[in-house]
């Protein structure tokens, strides 16, 4: 999950899943406000709230209190944005859990139907459902059902094709009067940052800023970089450089023989992989990041395998921008799904992500660096004098 605050790494819910996130324990007495729920959850996990989170807590609490009122006939809600690791996802998950307990879990009768989706999953399903059903409205019906509150985690738009699809989806949500909560690493003006296409997305940016309360979640600390004893899930992975046999062994890995090379079928296409060993899949950087793969392909791997090894990662600054973005997407998906990722690189993490000019690396380099910081680092040992 993006932005945990010493919370461990609960798994994301699949797109369109109408239940709550695991931010609150099942046996807890439901809080009557988001403010109380956030305080209780923070105390349970042993940390104090960052002052930069206070404005977001207040607006989420106010929105929860308004949910019992009739919805308007247009899009409304919150746009929470800020740097990586400031707690946006955690705050949204506590909000969603609180709303779920007070509305969905309160017994029969009318109430807010809340759906939480991760934006990668949402875009994948939106593309697929629109193709099969023929329209954005029908696709949204299939993904969101009759939800009147949708929580979108990690809302972002980089691809021009996605931008046009997202623009139509936002207009449809506006026509339905759906309430939304969005988390993003970008302010609305930073969406679709490519100078060649940004102007085409400006009407959607204007609609979001007109309809939603935009609140920055600040603070100086990337809480996800705080020391943690948790070595499960994504944190159970490693960043290994250079990937010698000795260092691989320290991470419990053994590089495949050439005879182990095989393919994984995704849809109608066979994708090459270096090996499949039970629930562990070994990927080559050349195909999975420098080749023509999509986020949906990585999501398929995350659904099928329990651990991913990505071998042969070069310095991204010397690669094409799309290559860097595919690497960032792969890290995003596996972190969000809480699956171990082992990155086998030729150089250390800093050099891997170092920019070589404005267009030389993944657009989400800061978030990628934060997430790679969760992995164990197995590199050369510097000997003292």
Short mmCIF file of C-alpha atoms in Angstrom, two decimals:
data_model
loop_
_atom_site.label_atom_id
_atom_site.label_comp_id
_atom_site.label_asym_id
_atom_site.label_seq_id
_atom_site.Cartn_x
_atom_site.Cartn_y
_atom_site.Cartn_z
CA UNK A 1 0.00 0.00 0.00
CA UNK A 2 1.18 3.45 -0.62
CA UNK A 3 1.73 5.56 2.47
CA UNK A 4 1.70 3.13 5.40
CA UNK A 5 2.64 4.58 8.77
CA UNK A 6 4.27 1.64 10.57
CA UNK A 7 1.06 -0.23 9.88
CA UNK A 8 2.35 -3.36 8.19
CA UNK A 9 1.22 -3.98 4.65
CA UNK A 10 -2.45 -5.00 4.36
CA UNK A 11 -3.42 -6.23 0.92
CA UNK A 12 -5.36 -4.03 -1.44
CA UNK A 13 -8.89 -5.03 -2.26
CA UNK A 14 -9.67 -5.97 -5.86
CA UNK A 15 -11.38 -3.42 -8.04
CA UNK A 16 -15.06 -3.11 -7.32
CA UNK A 17 -14.94 -5.02 -4.02
CA UNK A 18 -17.65 -3.46 -1.85
CA UNK A 19 -16.32 -4.37 1.56
CA UNK A 20 -14.06 -2.52 3.93
CA UNK A 21 -10.27 -2.45 4.07
CA UNK A 22 -8.54 -4.21 6.97
CA UNK A 23 -7.59 -0.96 8.70
CA UNK A 24 -9.71 -1.74 11.77
CA UNK A 25 -9.86 -5.02 13.64
CA UNK A 26 -13.09 -7.03 13.44
CA UNK A 27 -13.62 -7.08 17.18
CA UNK A 28 -13.35 -3.35 17.74
CA UNK A 29 -16.34 -1.29 18.68
CA UNK A 30 -17.18 0.91 15.70
CA UNK A 31 -16.12 4.53 16.07
CA UNK A 32 -18.80 7.13 15.50
CA UNK A 33 -16.44 9.45 13.62
CA UNK A 34 -13.45 9.19 11.34
CA UNK A 35 -11.51 11.44 13.70
CA UNK A 36 -11.98 8.96 16.55
CA UNK A 37 -11.26 5.97 14.32
CA UNK A 38 -7.99 7.49 13.08
CA UNK A 39 -6.88 8.22 16.64
CA UNK A 40 -7.76 4.70 17.80
CA UNK A 41 -6.02 3.04 14.87
CA UNK A 42 -2.90 5.16 15.30
CA UNK A 43 -2.77 4.33 19.03
CA UNK A 44 -3.21 0.63 18.32
CA UNK A 45 -0.31 0.70 15.89
CA UNK A 46 1.91 2.67 18.24
CA UNK A 47 2.49 5.97 16.43
CA UNK A 48 1.35 9.57 16.70
CA UNK A 49 -0.38 11.48 13.95
CA UNK A 50 1.72 13.79 11.87
CA UNK A 51 0.50 17.42 11.95
CA UNK A 52 0.49 17.33 8.16
CA UNK A 53 -2.31 14.76 8.28
CA UNK A 54 -4.66 16.84 10.44
CA UNK A 55 -6.43 18.72 7.59
CA UNK A 56 -7.18 15.44 5.81
CA UNK A 57 -8.58 13.89 8.99
CA UNK A 58 -10.93 16.84 9.44
CA UNK A 59 -12.28 16.79 5.89
CA UNK A 60 -12.71 13.00 5.91
CA UNK A 61 -14.59 13.25 9.20
CA UNK A 62 -16.83 15.97 7.77
CA UNK A 63 -17.52 13.94 4.63
CA UNK A 64 -18.45 10.87 6.68
CA UNK A 65 -20.91 12.97 8.65
CA UNK A 66 -22.55 14.17 5.40
CA UNK A 67 -23.06 10.73 3.91
CA UNK A 68 -26.45 10.33 5.56
CA UNK A 69 -27.68 13.37 3.65
CA UNK A 70 -29.11 12.93 0.13
CA UNK A 71 -26.39 13.00 -2.50
CA UNK A 72 -26.29 15.91 -4.91
CA UNK A 73 -26.82 15.43 -8.63
CA UNK A 74 -23.14 15.92 -9.37
CA UNK A 75 -19.73 14.58 -8.41
CA UNK A 76 -18.54 15.60 -4.95
CA UNK A 77 -15.98 14.53 -2.38
CA UNK A 78 -12.27 14.88 -1.65
CA UNK A 79 -8.97 14.87 -3.54
CA UNK A 80 -6.15 14.05 -1.11
CA UNK A 81 -2.68 14.54 -2.51
CA UNK A 82 0.87 14.78 -1.25
CA UNK A 83 4.33 13.22 -1.42
CA UNK A 84 4.85 9.50 -0.98
CA UNK A 85 4.66 7.99 2.48
CA UNK A 86 2.53 10.70 4.13
CA UNK A 87 -0.36 8.41 5.06
CA UNK A 88 -2.93 9.13 2.35
CA UNK A 89 -3.84 5.50 1.76
CA UNK A 90 -3.95 4.72 5.46
CA UNK A 91 -6.29 7.64 6.16
CA UNK A 92 -8.56 6.67 3.28
CA UNK A 93 -8.64 3.06 4.47
CA UNK A 94 -9.66 4.06 7.99
CA UNK A 95 -12.34 6.32 6.47
CA UNK A 96 -13.61 3.48 4.28
CA UNK A 97 -13.62 1.04 7.20
CA UNK A 98 -15.53 3.50 9.39
CA UNK A 99 -18.09 4.23 6.69
CA UNK A 100 -18.47 0.51 6.07
CA UNK A 101 -19.20 -0.19 9.72
CA UNK A 102 -21.65 2.62 10.19
CA UNK A 103 -23.52 2.10 6.91
CA UNK A 104 -22.89 -1.23 5.22
CA UNK A 105 -22.62 -3.18 8.44
CA UNK A 106 -25.55 -1.63 10.27
CA UNK A 107 -28.19 -4.06 9.08
CA UNK A 108 -30.95 -3.89 6.47
CA UNK A 109 -32.19 -0.62 5.11
CA UNK A 110 -30.74 2.21 3.06
CA UNK A 111 -27.17 3.32 3.56
CA UNK A 112 -24.06 4.39 1.74
CA UNK A 113 -22.65 1.67 -0.50
CA UNK A 114 -18.89 2.25 -0.43
CA UNK A 115 -16.45 0.68 -2.86
CA UNK A 116 -12.66 0.91 -2.59
CA UNK A 117 -10.58 0.40 -5.73
CA UNK A 118 -6.92 0.72 -6.57
CA UNK A 119 -6.50 2.82 -9.67
CA UNK A 120 -4.33 0.28 -11.52
CA UNK A 121 -7.06 -2.34 -11.08
CA UNK A 122 -9.77 0.15 -11.99
CA UNK A 123 -8.10 1.14 -15.26
CA UNK A 124 -7.52 -2.48 -16.23
CA UNK A 125 -11.17 -3.35 -15.66
CA UNK A 126 -12.38 -0.15 -17.30
CA UNK A 127 -10.50 -0.99 -20.50
CA UNK A 128 -11.79 -4.57 -20.49
CA UNK A 129 -15.40 -3.86 -19.56
CA UNK A 130 -15.73 -1.02 -22.05
CA UNK A 131 -14.48 -3.35 -24.80
CA UNK A 132 -16.93 -6.11 -23.86
CA UNK A 133 -19.93 -3.93 -22.98
CA UNK A 134 -19.52 -1.16 -25.52
CA UNK A 135 -19.72 1.96 -23.35
CA UNK A 136 -18.17 3.69 -20.36
CA UNK A 137 -21.50 3.77 -18.51
CA UNK A 138 -21.99 0.03 -18.88
CA UNK A 139 -18.37 -0.55 -17.81
CA UNK A 140 -18.86 1.56 -14.67
CA UNK A 141 -22.06 -0.34 -13.88
CA UNK A 142 -20.10 -3.60 -14.02
CA UNK A 143 -17.19 -2.33 -11.92
CA UNK A 144 -18.93 -0.14 -9.33
CA UNK A 145 -22.48 -1.43 -9.32
CA UNK A 146 -24.81 0.93 -7.48
CA UNK A 147 -22.07 2.41 -5.28
CA UNK A 148 -22.65 5.98 -4.24
CA UNK A 149 -19.21 6.39 -2.62
CA UNK A 150 -16.02 5.30 -4.39
CA UNK A 151 -12.54 5.48 -2.85
CA UNK A 152 -9.82 5.58 -5.53
CA UNK A 153 -6.32 4.86 -4.25
CA UNK A 154 -3.31 6.27 -6.15
CA UNK A 155 -5.20 8.21 -8.78
CA UNK A 156 -2.81 9.20 -11.55
CA UNK A 157 -2.84 9.74 -15.31
CA UNK A 158 0.31 9.44 -17.42
CA UNK A 159 -0.76 7.62 -20.57
CA UNK A 160 -2.63 9.61 -23.25
CA UNK A 161 -4.98 6.70 -24.01
CA UNK A 162 -5.78 6.24 -20.33
CA UNK A 163 -6.33 9.99 -20.01
CA UNK A 164 -9.15 10.01 -22.55
CA UNK A 165 -10.79 7.01 -20.88
CA UNK A 166 -10.44 8.56 -17.42
CA UNK A 167 -11.90 11.84 -18.70
CA UNK A 168 -15.02 10.05 -19.92
CA UNK A 169 -15.29 8.08 -16.67
CA UNK A 170 -15.05 11.25 -14.56
CA UNK A 171 -17.80 12.89 -16.63
CA UNK A 172 -19.99 9.83 -16.15
CA UNK A 173 -19.40 9.84 -12.39
CA UNK A 174 -20.27 13.53 -12.37
CA UNK A 175 -23.55 12.84 -14.16
CA UNK A 176 -24.35 10.11 -11.59
CA UNK A 177 -23.69 12.36 -8.63
CA UNK A 178 -21.26 9.87 -7.08
CA UNK A 179 -19.24 10.85 -4.05
CA UNK A 180 -15.53 10.06 -4.35
CA UNK A 181 -12.35 10.15 -2.30
CA UNK A 182 -9.15 10.16 -4.36
CA UNK A 183 -5.56 9.80 -3.15
CA UNK A 184 -2.74 10.90 -5.41
CA UNK A 185 0.92 11.86 -5.35
CA UNK A 186 0.02 14.73 -7.65
CA UNK A 187 -2.08 17.87 -7.29
CA UNK A 188 -4.83 18.00 -9.92
CA UNK A 189 -2.69 20.30 -12.06
CA UNK A 190 0.04 17.65 -12.11
CA UNK A 191 -2.11 14.97 -13.75
CA UNK A 192 -1.19 13.98 -17.32
CA UNK A 193 2.15 15.85 -17.03
CA UNK A 194 3.33 15.27 -20.60
CA UNK A 195 3.50 18.68 -22.32
CA UNK A 196 2.26 17.07 -25.54
CA UNK A 197 -1.04 15.90 -23.99
CA UNK A 198 -1.61 17.88 -20.80
CA UNK A 199 -3.86 20.46 -22.47
CA UNK A 200 -6.24 17.69 -23.57
CA UNK A 201 -6.78 16.69 -19.93
CA UNK A 202 -7.24 20.23 -18.59
CA UNK A 203 -11.09 20.13 -18.84
CA UNK A 204 -11.09 17.03 -16.60
CA UNK A 205 -8.70 18.72 -14.17
CA UNK A 206 -11.01 21.73 -14.07
CA UNK A 207 -14.00 19.47 -13.37
CA UNK A 208 -12.19 17.69 -10.52
CA UNK A 209 -11.09 20.94 -8.89
CA UNK A 210 -14.58 22.45 -9.27
CA UNK A 211 -16.36 19.45 -7.75
CA UNK A 212 -13.90 18.14 -5.13
CA UNK A 213 -12.27 19.65 -2.06
CA UNK A 214 -8.53 19.47 -2.77
CA UNK A 215 -6.49 18.87 0.40
CA UNK A 216 -2.75 18.39 0.69
CA UNK A 217 -1.47 15.71 3.06
CA UNK A 218 1.92 17.06 4.04
CA UNK A 219 4.66 16.51 6.59
CA UNK A 220 8.40 16.18 6.22
CA UNK A 221 8.73 12.44 6.85
CA UNK A 222 8.30 9.56 4.45
CA UNK A 223 6.85 7.27 7.13
CA UNK A 224 7.23 4.23 4.95
CA UNK A 225 11.01 4.54 5.31
CA UNK A 226 10.76 4.21 9.10
CA UNK A 227 12.55 1.12 10.49
CA UNK A 228 10.32 -1.94 10.61
CA UNK A 229 10.73 -5.49 11.90
CA UNK A 230 8.17 -6.71 9.40
CA UNK A 231 9.81 -8.95 6.80
CA UNK A 232 6.69 -10.43 5.25
CA UNK A 233 4.85 -9.66 2.04
CA UNK A 234 6.52 -7.04 -0.14
CA UNK A 235 9.04 -6.30 2.61
CA UNK A 236 10.17 -9.92 2.36
CA UNK A 237 11.75 -9.13 -1.01
CA UNK A 238 15.19 -7.74 -1.71
CA UNK A 239 17.22 -5.44 -3.95
CA UNK A 240 20.40 -7.32 -4.93
CA UNK A 241 23.39 -5.73 -6.71
CA UNK A 242 25.45 -6.84 -8.45
CA UNK A 243 23.52 -10.09 -8.50
CA UNK A 244 26.32 -12.60 -7.87
CA UNK A 245 25.61 -16.17 -6.82
CA UNK A 246 26.71 -15.42 -3.26
CA UNK A 247 24.37 -12.45 -2.91
CA UNK A 248 21.51 -14.36 -4.51
CA UNK A 249 22.03 -17.16 -1.99
CA UNK A 250 21.81 -14.61 0.84
CA UNK A 251 18.35 -13.76 -0.44
CA UNK A 252 17.37 -17.43 -0.78
CA UNK A 253 17.61 -17.34 -4.57
CA UNK A 254 19.32 -19.49 -7.18
CA UNK A 255 19.45 -18.16 -10.73
CA UNK A 256 17.62 -20.42 -13.22
CA UNK A 257 19.35 -22.52 -15.82
CA UNK A 258 18.66 -21.69 -19.45
CA UNK A 259 16.64 -24.90 -19.81
CA UNK A 260 14.10 -23.54 -17.28
CA UNK A 261 12.98 -20.78 -19.63
CA UNK A 262 9.27 -21.04 -20.41
CA UNK A 263 6.23 -18.89 -21.15
CA UNK A 264 3.20 -17.63 -19.26
CA UNK A 265 -0.04 -17.27 -21.17
CA UNK A 266 -1.96 -14.04 -20.55
CA UNK A 267 -5.04 -13.77 -22.73
CA UNK A 268 -4.05 -14.77 -26.24
CA UNK A 269 -0.34 -13.99 -25.79
CA UNK A 270 2.56 -16.09 -24.55
CA UNK A 271 5.00 -14.05 -22.45
CA UNK A 272 8.54 -15.38 -21.96
CA UNK A 273 9.81 -15.88 -18.40
CA UNK A 274 13.16 -17.15 -17.15
CA UNK A 275 11.58 -19.79 -14.93
CA UNK A 276 8.47 -20.81 -13.04
CA UNK A 277 9.23 -22.58 -9.77
CA UNK A 278 6.02 -23.33 -7.96
CA UNK A 279 4.54 -19.95 -7.02
CA UNK A 280 7.76 -18.08 -7.87
CA UNK A 281 8.15 -16.53 -11.33
CA UNK A 282 11.47 -15.20 -12.69
CA UNK A 283 11.15 -12.32 -15.15
CA UNK A 284 13.70 -10.84 -17.52
CA UNK A 285 13.88 -7.04 -17.55
CA UNK A 286 14.21 -6.99 -21.34
CA UNK A 287 10.73 -8.34 -21.99
CA UNK A 288 8.80 -7.20 -18.92
CA UNK A 289 10.04 -3.61 -18.76
CA UNK A 290 11.71 -2.82 -22.10
CA UNK A 291 9.19 -4.84 -24.11
CA UNK A 292 5.55 -4.22 -24.94
CA UNK A 293 3.82 -5.26 -21.73
CA UNK A 294 0.99 -3.58 -19.85
CA UNK A 295 -0.01 -3.11 -16.22
CA UNK A 296 -2.73 -5.73 -16.79
CA UNK A 297 0.00 -8.30 -17.53
CA UNK A 298 1.69 -7.61 -14.19
CA UNK A 299 -1.66 -7.75 -12.41
CA UNK A 300 -2.15 -11.21 -13.92
CA UNK A 301 1.22 -12.29 -12.51
CA UNK A 302 0.25 -10.92 -9.10
CA UNK A 303 -2.94 -12.98 -9.17
CA UNK A 304 -1.18 -16.18 -10.24
CA UNK A 305 2.18 -16.15 -8.39
CA UNK A 306 3.26 -15.57 -4.81
CA UNK A 307 6.76 -14.14 -5.47
CA UNK A 308 8.30 -12.27 -8.41
CA UNK A 309 12.00 -12.03 -9.29
CA UNK A 310 13.01 -9.36 -11.84
CA UNK A 311 16.47 -10.05 -13.26
CA UNK A 312 18.86 -7.84 -15.21
CA UNK A 313 17.72 -4.36 -14.12
CA UNK A 314 19.99 -1.64 -15.61
CA UNK A 315 20.31 2.05 -14.79
CA UNK A 316 16.95 3.42 -15.91
CA UNK A 317 18.31 6.83 -16.80
CA UNK A 318 19.81 5.34 -19.96
CA UNK A 319 16.53 3.65 -20.92
CA UNK A 320 13.48 4.90 -22.79
CA UNK A 321 10.88 6.67 -20.63
CA UNK A 322 8.30 3.91 -21.22
CA UNK A 323 10.79 1.35 -19.91
CA UNK A 324 11.21 3.25 -16.66
CA UNK A 325 7.46 3.63 -16.31
CA UNK A 326 6.89 -0.12 -16.77
CA UNK A 327 9.43 -0.79 -14.04
CA UNK A 328 7.64 1.68 -11.76
CA UNK A 329 4.29 0.06 -12.56
CA UNK A 330 5.63 -3.40 -11.73
CA UNK A 331 6.92 -2.18 -8.36
CA UNK A 332 3.59 -0.45 -7.70
CA UNK A 333 1.47 -3.50 -8.41
CA UNK A 334 3.54 -5.90 -6.32
CA UNK A 335 3.77 -3.48 -3.40
CA UNK A 336 0.03 -2.84 -3.55
CA UNK A 337 -0.67 -6.58 -3.63
CA UNK A 338 1.87 -7.14 -0.82
CA UNK A 339 3.86 -9.74 -2.77
CA UNK A 340 7.62 -10.22 -2.35
CA UNK A 341 9.68 -8.70 -5.16
CA UNK A 342 13.36 -9.47 -5.66
CA UNK A 343 15.11 -6.94 -7.91
CA UNK A 344 18.39 -8.23 -9.35
CA UNK A 345 20.28 -5.19 -10.64
CA UNK A 346 23.63 -4.20 -12.07
CA UNK A 347 23.90 -1.15 -9.77
CA UNK A 348 22.59 0.18 -6.44
CA UNK A 349 19.01 1.52 -6.07
CA UNK A 350 20.07 5.18 -6.25
CA UNK A 351 21.93 4.69 -9.53
CA UNK A 352 19.08 2.55 -10.85
CA UNK A 353 16.63 5.44 -10.48
CA UNK A 354 18.96 8.40 -11.10
CA UNK A 355 17.62 10.79 -13.70
CA UNK A 356 19.71 11.33 -16.80
CA UNK A 357 17.81 14.31 -18.15
CA UNK A 358 14.17 15.21 -17.70
CA UNK A 359 12.70 12.38 -19.76
CA UNK A 360 15.18 9.67 -18.82
CA UNK A 361 13.40 7.67 -16.11
CA UNK A 362 10.05 6.70 -14.64
CA UNK A 363 7.70 9.61 -13.96
CA UNK A 364 6.93 8.24 -10.48
CA UNK A 365 10.56 7.95 -9.46
CA UNK A 366 9.98 9.31 -5.94
CA UNK A 367 7.25 6.79 -5.18
CA UNK A 368 9.30 4.00 -6.73
CA UNK A 369 12.33 4.93 -4.62
CA UNK A 370 10.17 4.98 -1.49
CA UNK A 371 8.79 1.53 -2.24
CA UNK A 372 12.16 0.04 -3.13
CA UNK A 373 13.31 1.35 0.24
CA UNK A 374 11.08 -1.26 1.87
CA UNK A 375 13.17 -4.08 0.41
CA UNK A 376 16.26 -5.59 2.01
CA UNK A 377 19.42 -4.29 0.34
CA UNK A 378 22.07 -6.87 -0.50
CA UNK A 379 25.03 -5.11 -2.06
CA UNK A 380 28.79 -4.89 -1.69
CA UNK A 381 30.04 -4.54 1.87
CA UNK A 382 32.16 -1.44 2.42
CA UNK A 383 35.12 -2.38 4.60
CA UNK A 384 36.40 0.15 7.11
CA UNK A 385 40.05 0.91 7.65
#
